[in-house]
Amino acid sequence: MDVSMTQSYVDAVTSRDLRICAQLITRVEAADPEVRPVLHALYALGGHSRVIGITGPPGAGKSTLVNQLITHYRQQNLRVAILAVDPSSPYSGGAVLGDRLRMGVHDVDPGVFIRSMATRGVLGGLSRAVGDALTILDAMRWDVVIVETVGVGQNETDIVRHTGCIVLLQTALGGDAVQSSKAGILEIGDIFVVNKSDVSGSDRMVGALNEMIARRAGHGDPQCWQPVVLKTEAISGQGVSELCTEIERRFSFLSQHPEVAMARRLDQLRRRALEIAKERISVALEEHSQELLKSGQLTADVRERRTDPYELSETMIRMLGAGRSH
Ligand SMILES: Nc1nc2c(ncn2[C@@H]2O[C@H](COP(=O)(O)OP(=O)(O)OP(=O)(O)O)[C@@H](O)[C@H]2O)c(=O)[nH]1
Ligand SMILES: [Mg+2]
């Protein structure tokens, strides 16, 4: 992509051309290397949106809560973008449509932008694609950007780490056990929410989360963020304004503790760069391995069992070092 083309994309994003932005997100999903200069220019323009991550087990009420947050922020005349990552329903198209319909009240509102991103539609790492989509949304200067993702694995933990405020949703359904603890998401939650507070056992869940928080490193240290546990009933909107106040407190904390905010940004940059580097190296290695096979020089080695997998991997790594491609 040449300089003037890059500039026209950048202009389209900063003037909030939704069609072009949607196109660009589709291209980052396809890991299109052509858009790299656009992303580079947009990254420099970002850093203004409040980026909130909402995660939790399937069906915890994330979308319902996000819908309430949209209403809340729109009442304050704030512009909101939503990135719904990998909706958990098995019928991806249906789920995306369902999400849109559920959030439909806001669909015609130009102050709201909703975009879904599903693993199957993304080439390479999902977390990388979400990071790139956030670069685009951030440059569009939405006041608030919300990323919704099902908190089930490492991938989702990586995704919410792109945000400045991680809201972890739990419910008392399924017993007392705090869910999704495997991926280490409990250690990184900034705000804990027990949704479906109308369900019995919610207070016990609040207690379990409070105990868990008390065991976290930095507990009680005024220089560290101290998360709290809230209860919401997303279907009725109960507890939503308290959640918004808490989100507000989180962003105030970050602006009052620039060293914490900077450490988080550095870590985010490092993680995103690492993902991109890994993805590129993996593609290059795959190509090198295919090249080696095609070259035919291995056949004799294989016949004599002269080359073992370790030796072959050394050859591939040497090819990588020699910068044979990319
Ligand atoms: N009783 C009760 N039901 C709720 C509450 N919040 C959401 N629900 C219901 O829970 C179901 C799942 O809600 P969603 O908002 O789709 O949950 P989600 O976490 O986005 O689900 P996935 O995106 O599929 O992981 C829906 O039937 C909601 O109406 C609540 O506070 N109380
Ligand atoms: Mg959802």
PDB file of N, CA and C in Angstrom, residues 247-313:
ATOM      1  N   ILE A 247     -16.003   1.318  37.341  1.00  0.00           N
ATOM      2  CA  ILE A 247     -15.186   1.427  36.118  1.00  0.00           C
ATOM      3  C   ILE A 247     -14.518   2.812  36.096  1.00  0.00           C
ATOM      4  N   GLU A 248     -15.315   3.806  36.482  1.00  0.00           N
ATOM      5  CA  GLU A 248     -14.818   5.186  36.572  1.00  0.00           C
ATOM      6  C   GLU A 248     -13.646   5.265  37.560  1.00  0.00           C
ATOM      7  N   ARG A 249     -13.834   4.615  38.714  1.00  0.00           N
ATOM      8  CA  ARG A 249     -12.789   4.608  39.753  1.00  0.00           C
ATOM      9  C   ARG A 249     -11.511   3.964  39.214  1.00  0.00           C
ATOM     10  N   ARG A 250     -11.693   2.901  38.421  1.00  0.00           N
ATOM     11  CA  ARG A 250     -10.531   2.216  37.838  1.00  0.00           C
ATOM     12  C   ARG A 250      -9.748   3.163  36.925  1.00  0.00           C
ATOM     13  N   PHE A 251     -10.460   3.878  36.041  1.00  0.00           N
ATOM     14  CA  PHE A 251      -9.736   4.759  35.113  1.00  0.00           C
ATOM     15  C   PHE A 251      -9.141   5.965  35.845  1.00  0.00           C
ATOM     16  N   SER A 252      -9.812   6.433  36.903  1.00  0.00           N
ATOM     17  CA  SER A 252      -9.219   7.523  37.699  1.00  0.00           C
ATOM     18  C   SER A 252      -7.944   7.037  38.366  1.00  0.00           C
ATOM     19  N   PHE A 253      -7.997   5.806  38.871  1.00  0.00           N
ATOM     20  CA  PHE A 253      -6.804   5.234  39.509  1.00  0.00           C
ATOM     21  C   PHE A 253      -5.638   5.217  38.519  1.00  0.00           C
ATOM     22  N   LEU A 254      -5.934   4.798  37.282  1.00  0.00           N
ATOM     23  CA  LEU A 254      -4.857   4.730  36.276  1.00  0.00           C
ATOM     24  C   LEU A 254      -4.302   6.115  35.982  1.00  0.00           C
ATOM     25  N   SER A 255      -5.175   7.140  35.946  1.00  0.00           N
ATOM     26  CA  SER A 255      -4.605   8.465  35.649  1.00  0.00           C
ATOM     27  C   SER A 255      -3.881   9.041  36.861  1.00  0.00           C
ATOM     28  N   GLN A 256      -4.283   8.622  38.062  1.00  0.00           N
ATOM     29  CA  GLN A 256      -3.563   9.103  39.257  1.00  0.00           C
ATOM     30  C   GLN A 256      -2.285   8.308  39.538  1.00  0.00           C
ATOM     31  N   HIS A 257      -2.168   7.154  38.926  1.00  0.00           N
ATOM     32  CA  HIS A 257      -0.967   6.324  39.105  1.00  0.00           C
ATOM     33  C   HIS A 257      -0.337   6.059  37.741  1.00  0.00           C
ATOM     34  N   PRO A 258       0.292   7.104  37.171  1.00  0.00           N
ATOM     35  CA  PRO A 258       0.831   6.950  35.816  1.00  0.00           C
ATOM     36  C   PRO A 258       1.834   5.811  35.691  1.00  0.00           C
ATOM     37  N   GLU A 259       2.528   5.502  36.793  1.00  0.00           N
ATOM     38  CA  GLU A 259       3.519   4.415  36.712  1.00  0.00           C
ATOM     39  C   GLU A 259       2.817   3.066  36.525  1.00  0.00           C
ATOM     40  N   VAL A 260       1.638   2.913  37.150  1.00  0.00           N
ATOM     41  CA  VAL A 260       0.878   1.668  36.984  1.00  0.00           C
ATOM     42  C   VAL A 260       0.353   1.599  35.544  1.00  0.00           C
ATOM     43  N   ALA A 261      -0.176   2.737  35.078  1.00  0.00           N
ATOM     44  CA  ALA A 261      -0.726   2.781  33.721  1.00  0.00           C
ATOM     45  C   ALA A 261       0.373   2.490  32.699  1.00  0.00           C
ATOM     46  N   MET A 262       1.555   3.068  32.935  1.00  0.00           N
ATOM     47  CA  MET A 262       2.669   2.864  31.999  1.00  0.00           C
ATOM     48  C   MET A 262       3.125   1.410  31.999  1.00  0.00           C
ATOM     49  N   ALA A 263       3.199   0.808  33.202  1.00  0.00           N
ATOM     50  CA  ALA A 263       3.617  -0.599  33.283  1.00  0.00           C
ATOM     51  C   ALA A 263       2.629  -1.471  32.503  1.00  0.00           C
ATOM     52  N   ARG A 264       1.351  -1.146  32.619  1.00  0.00           N
ATOM     53  CA  ARG A 264       0.335  -1.924  31.915  1.00  0.00           C
ATOM     54  C   ARG A 264       0.467  -1.751  30.397  1.00  0.00           C
ATOM     55  N   ARG A 265       0.698  -0.502  29.983  1.00  0.00           N
ATOM     56  CA  ARG A 265       0.851  -0.244  28.538  1.00  0.00           C
ATOM     57  C   ARG A 265       2.063  -0.960  27.976  1.00  0.00           C
ATOM     58  N   LEU A 266       3.160  -0.907  28.733  1.00  0.00           N
ATOM     59  CA  LEU A 266       4.376  -1.580  28.270  1.00  0.00           C
ATOM     60  C   LEU A 266       4.142  -3.084  28.136  1.00  0.00           C
ATOM     61  N   ASP A 267       3.455  -3.628  29.133  1.00  0.00           N
ATOM     62  CA  ASP A 267       3.182  -5.063  29.104  1.00  0.00           C
ATOM     63  C   ASP A 267       2.268  -5.401  27.919  1.00  0.00           C
ATOM     64  N   GLN A 268       1.303  -4.525  27.648  1.00  0.00           N
ATOM     65  CA  GLN A 268       0.403  -4.758  26.511  1.00  0.00           C
ATOM     66  C   GLN A 268       1.171  -4.725  25.193  1.00  0.00           C
ATOM     67  N   LEU A 269       2.052  -3.724  25.084  1.00  0.00           N
ATOM     68  CA  LEU A 269       2.849  -3.605  23.861  1.00  0.00           C
ATOM     69  C   LEU A 269       3.732  -4.838  23.673  1.00  0.00           C
ATOM     70  N   ARG A 270       4.376  -5.249  24.780  1.00  0.00           N
ATOM     71  CA  ARG A 270       5.240  -6.431  24.731  1.00  0.00           C
ATOM     72  C   ARG A 270       4.448  -7.670  24.300  1.00  0.00           C
ATOM     73  N   ARG A 271       3.283  -7.880  24.904  1.00  0.00           N
ATOM     74  CA  ARG A 271       2.482  -9.052  24.568  1.00  0.00           C
ATOM     75  C   ARG A 271       2.025  -9.041  23.120  1.00  0.00           C
ATOM     76  N   ARG A 272       1.590  -7.864  22.654  1.00  0.00           N
ATOM     77  CA  ARG A 272       1.120  -7.793  21.267  1.00  0.00           C
ATOM     78  C   ARG A 272       2.265  -8.041  20.304  1.00  0.00           C
ATOM     79  N   ALA A 273       3.429  -7.451  20.602  1.00  0.00           N
ATOM     80  CA  ALA A 273       4.589  -7.633  19.721  1.00  0.00           C
ATOM     81  C   ALA A 273       5.008  -9.095  19.691  1.00  0.00           C
ATOM     82  N   LEU A 274       4.962  -9.717  20.870  1.00  0.00           N
ATOM     83  CA  LEU A 274       5.345 -11.121  20.977  1.00  0.00           C
ATOM     84  C   LEU A 274       4.413 -12.001  20.132  1.00  0.00           C
ATOM     85  N   GLU A 275       3.122 -11.718  20.212  1.00  0.00           N
ATOM     86  CA  GLU A 275       2.162 -12.490  19.417  1.00  0.00           C
ATOM     87  C   GLU A 275       2.431 -12.346  17.930  1.00  0.00           C
ATOM     88  N   ILE A 276       2.682 -11.102  17.516  1.00  0.00           N
ATOM     89  CA  ILE A 276       2.924 -10.857  16.093  1.00  0.00           C
ATOM     90  C   ILE A 276       4.199 -11.571  15.654  1.00  0.00           C
ATOM     91  N   ALA A 277       5.244 -11.444  16.478  1.00  0.00           N
ATOM     92  CA  ALA A 277       6.520 -12.082  16.134  1.00  0.00           C
ATOM     93  C   ALA A 277       6.351 -13.596  16.044  1.00  0.00           C
ATOM     94  N   LYS A 278       5.646 -14.176  17.003  1.00  0.00           N
ATOM     95  CA  LYS A 278       5.446 -15.631  17.002  1.00  0.00           C
ATOM     96  C   LYS A 278       4.682 -16.072  15.762  1.00  0.00           C
ATOM     97  N   GLU A 279       3.651 -15.282  15.426  1.00  0.00           N
ATOM     98  CA  GLU A 279       2.826 -15.623  14.264  1.00  0.00           C
ATOM     99  C   GLU A 279       3.667 -15.592  12.994  1.00  0.00           C
ATOM    100  N   ARG A 280       4.482 -14.561  12.870  1.00  0.00           N
ATOM    101  CA  ARG A 280       5.297 -14.424  11.650  1.00  0.00           C
ATOM    102  C   ARG A 280       6.364 -15.507  11.572  1.00  0.00           C
ATOM    103  N   ILE A 281       6.981 -15.783  12.707  1.00  0.00           N
ATOM    104  CA  ILE A 281       8.012 -16.825  12.720  1.00  0.00           C
ATOM    105  C   ILE A 281       7.393 -18.175  12.390  1.00  0.00           C
ATOM    106  N   SER A 282       6.205 -18.415  12.920  1.00  0.00           N
ATOM    107  CA  SER A 282       5.550 -19.687  12.666  1.00  0.00           C
ATOM    108  C   SER A 282       5.221 -19.852  11.180  1.00  0.00           C
ATOM    109  N   VAL A 283       4.752 -18.779  10.552  1.00  0.00           N
ATOM    110  CA  VAL A 283       4.463 -18.834   9.111  1.00  0.00           C
ATOM    111  C   VAL A 283       5.747 -19.088   8.325  1.00  0.00           C
ATOM    112  N   ALA A 284       6.809 -18.375   8.696  1.00  0.00           N
ATOM    113  CA  ALA A 284       8.083 -18.524   7.984  1.00  0.00           C
ATOM    114  C   ALA A 284       8.636 -19.944   8.147  1.00  0.00           C
ATOM    115  N   LEU A 285       8.542 -20.492   9.359  1.00  0.00           N
ATOM    116  CA  LEU A 285       9.041 -21.849   9.600  1.00  0.00           C
ATOM    117  C   LEU A 285       8.278 -22.873   8.765  1.00  0.00           C
ATOM    118  N   GLU A 286       6.972 -22.685   8.706  1.00  0.00           N
ATOM    119  CA  GLU A 286       6.144 -23.589   7.903  1.00  0.00           C
ATOM    120  C   GLU A 286       6.618 -23.554   6.443  1.00  0.00           C
ATOM    121  N   GLU A 287       6.854 -22.349   5.949  1.00  0.00           N
ATOM    122  CA  GLU A 287       7.312 -22.200   4.557  1.00  0.00           C
ATOM    123  C   GLU A 287       8.666 -22.875   4.354  1.00  0.00           C
ATOM    124  N   HIS A 288       9.572 -22.663   5.308  1.00  0.00           N
ATOM    125  CA  HIS A 288      10.904 -23.272   5.202  1.00  0.00           C
ATOM    126  C   HIS A 288      10.814 -24.790   5.189  1.00  0.00           C
ATOM    127  N   SER A 289       9.934 -25.328   6.030  1.00  0.00           N
ATOM    128  CA  SER A 289       9.823 -26.788   6.095  1.00  0.00           C
ATOM    129  C   SER A 289       9.314 -27.334   4.761  1.00  0.00           C
ATOM    130  N   GLN A 290       8.378 -26.605   4.154  1.00  0.00           N
ATOM    131  CA  GLN A 290       7.853 -27.037   2.850  1.00  0.00           C
ATOM    132  C   GLN A 290       8.952 -26.949   1.783  1.00  0.00           C
ATOM    133  N   GLU A 291       9.712 -25.855   1.849  1.00  0.00           N
ATOM    134  CA  GLU A 291      10.823 -25.663   0.895  1.00  0.00           C
ATOM    135  C   GLU A 291      11.801 -26.829   0.977  1.00  0.00           C
ATOM    136  N   LEU A 292      12.130 -27.212   2.212  1.00  0.00           N
ATOM    137  CA  LEU A 292      13.085 -28.305   2.412  1.00  0.00           C
ATOM    138  C   LEU A 292      12.574 -29.599   1.788  1.00  0.00           C
ATOM    139  N   LEU A 293      11.282 -29.847   1.988  1.00  0.00           N
ATOM    140  CA  LEU A 293      10.701 -31.064   1.410  1.00  0.00           C
ATOM    141  C   LEU A 293      10.784 -31.024  -0.111  1.00  0.00           C
ATOM    142  N   LYS A 294      10.403 -29.858  -0.661  1.00  0.00           N
ATOM    143  CA  LYS A 294      10.348 -29.714  -2.121  1.00  0.00           C
ATOM    144  C   LYS A 294      11.726 -29.821  -2.748  1.00  0.00           C
ATOM    145  N   SER A 295      12.745 -29.374  -2.008  1.00  0.00           N
ATOM    146  CA  SER A 295      14.088 -29.335  -2.589  1.00  0.00           C
ATOM    147  C   SER A 295      14.595 -30.731  -2.942  1.00  0.00           C
ATOM    148  N   GLY A 296      14.017 -31.761  -2.322  1.00  0.00           N
ATOM    149  CA  GLY A 296      14.390 -33.133  -2.666  1.00  0.00           C
ATOM    150  C   GLY A 296      15.693 -33.573  -2.038  1.00  0.00           C
ATOM    151  N   GLN A 297      16.460 -32.661  -1.456  1.00  0.00           N
ATOM    152  CA  GLN A 297      17.777 -33.037  -0.936  1.00  0.00           C
ATOM    153  C   GLN A 297      17.686 -33.916   0.317  1.00  0.00           C
ATOM    154  N   LEU A 298      16.475 -33.981   0.872  1.00  0.00           N
ATOM    155  CA  LEU A 298      16.309 -34.748   2.107  1.00  0.00           C
ATOM    156  C   LEU A 298      16.129 -36.240   1.863  1.00  0.00           C
ATOM    157  N   THR A 299      15.687 -36.567   0.651  1.00  0.00           N
ATOM    158  CA  THR A 299      15.281 -37.954   0.405  1.00  0.00           C
ATOM    159  C   THR A 299      16.366 -38.961   0.792  1.00  0.00           C
ATOM    160  N   ALA A 300      17.593 -38.687   0.347  1.00  0.00           N
ATOM    161  CA  ALA A 300      18.685 -39.618   0.652  1.00  0.00           C
ATOM    162  C   ALA A 300      18.917 -39.684   2.154  1.00  0.00           C
ATOM    163  N   ASP A 301      18.877 -38.506   2.800  1.00  0.00           N
ATOM    164  CA  ASP A 301      19.097 -38.457   4.247  1.00  0.00           C
ATOM    165  C   ASP A 301      18.050 -39.283   4.986  1.00  0.00           C
ATOM    166  N   VAL A 302      16.825 -39.179   4.510  1.00  0.00           N
ATOM    167  CA  VAL A 302      15.738 -39.894   5.167  1.00  0.00           C
ATOM    168  C   VAL A 302      15.908 -41.398   4.948  1.00  0.00           C
ATOM    169  N   ARG A 303      16.280 -41.756   3.722  1.00  0.00           N
ATOM    170  CA  ARG A 303      16.450 -43.171   3.408  1.00  0.00           C
ATOM    171  C   ARG A 303      17.503 -43.787   4.334  1.00  0.00           C
ATOM    172  N   GLU A 304      18.590 -43.060   4.544  1.00  0.00           N
ATOM    173  CA  GLU A 304      19.685 -43.560   5.391  1.00  0.00           C
ATOM    174  C   GLU A 304      19.449 -43.260   6.874  1.00  0.00           C
ATOM    175  N   ARG A 305      18.334 -42.619   7.185  1.00  0.00           N
ATOM    176  CA  ARG A 305      18.033 -42.132   8.553  1.00  0.00           C
ATOM    177  C   ARG A 305      19.168 -41.258   9.084  1.00  0.00           C
ATOM    178  N   ARG A 306      19.705 -40.438   8.210  1.00  0.00           N
ATOM    179  CA  ARG A 306      20.807 -39.548   8.609  1.00  0.00           C
ATOM    180  C   ARG A 306      20.293 -38.295   9.310  1.00  0.00           C
ATOM    181  N   THR A 307      19.085 -37.848   8.902  1.00  0.00           N
ATOM    182  CA  THR A 307      18.545 -36.613   9.483  1.00  0.00           C
ATOM    183  C   THR A 307      17.457 -36.949  10.483  1.00  0.00           C
ATOM    184  N   ASP A 308      17.615 -36.458  11.704  1.00  0.00           N
ATOM    185  CA  ASP A 308      16.538 -36.666  12.673  1.00  0.00           C
ATOM    186  C   ASP A 308      15.763 -35.345  12.830  1.00  0.00           C
ATOM    187  N   PRO A 309      14.596 -35.399  13.489  1.00  0.00           N
ATOM    188  CA  PRO A 309      13.764 -34.186  13.575  1.00  0.00           C
ATOM    189  C   PRO A 309      14.491 -32.996  14.201  1.00  0.00           C
ATOM    190  N   TYR A 310      15.361 -33.261  15.169  1.00  0.00           N
ATOM    191  CA  TYR A 310      16.066 -32.153  15.820  1.00  0.00           C
ATOM    192  C   TYR A 310      17.020 -31.458  14.854  1.00  0.00           C
ATOM    193  N   GLU A 311      17.725 -32.293  14.089  1.00  0.00           N
ATOM    194  CA  GLU A 311      18.681 -31.731  13.149  1.00  0.00           C
ATOM    195  C   GLU A 311      17.945 -30.906  12.082  1.00  0.00           C
ATOM    196  N   LEU A 312      16.806 -31.480  11.650  1.00  0.00           N
ATOM    197  CA  LEU A 312      16.027 -30.772  10.634  1.00  0.00           C
ATOM    198  C   LEU A 312      15.509 -29.444  11.189  1.00  0.00           C
ATOM    199  N   SER A 313      15.111 -29.448  12.464  1.00  0.00           N
ATOM    200  CA  SER A 313      14.621 -28.203  13.056  1.00  0.00           C
ATOM    201  C   SER A 313      15.752 -27.168  13.109  1.00  0.00           C
TER     202      SER A 313
END
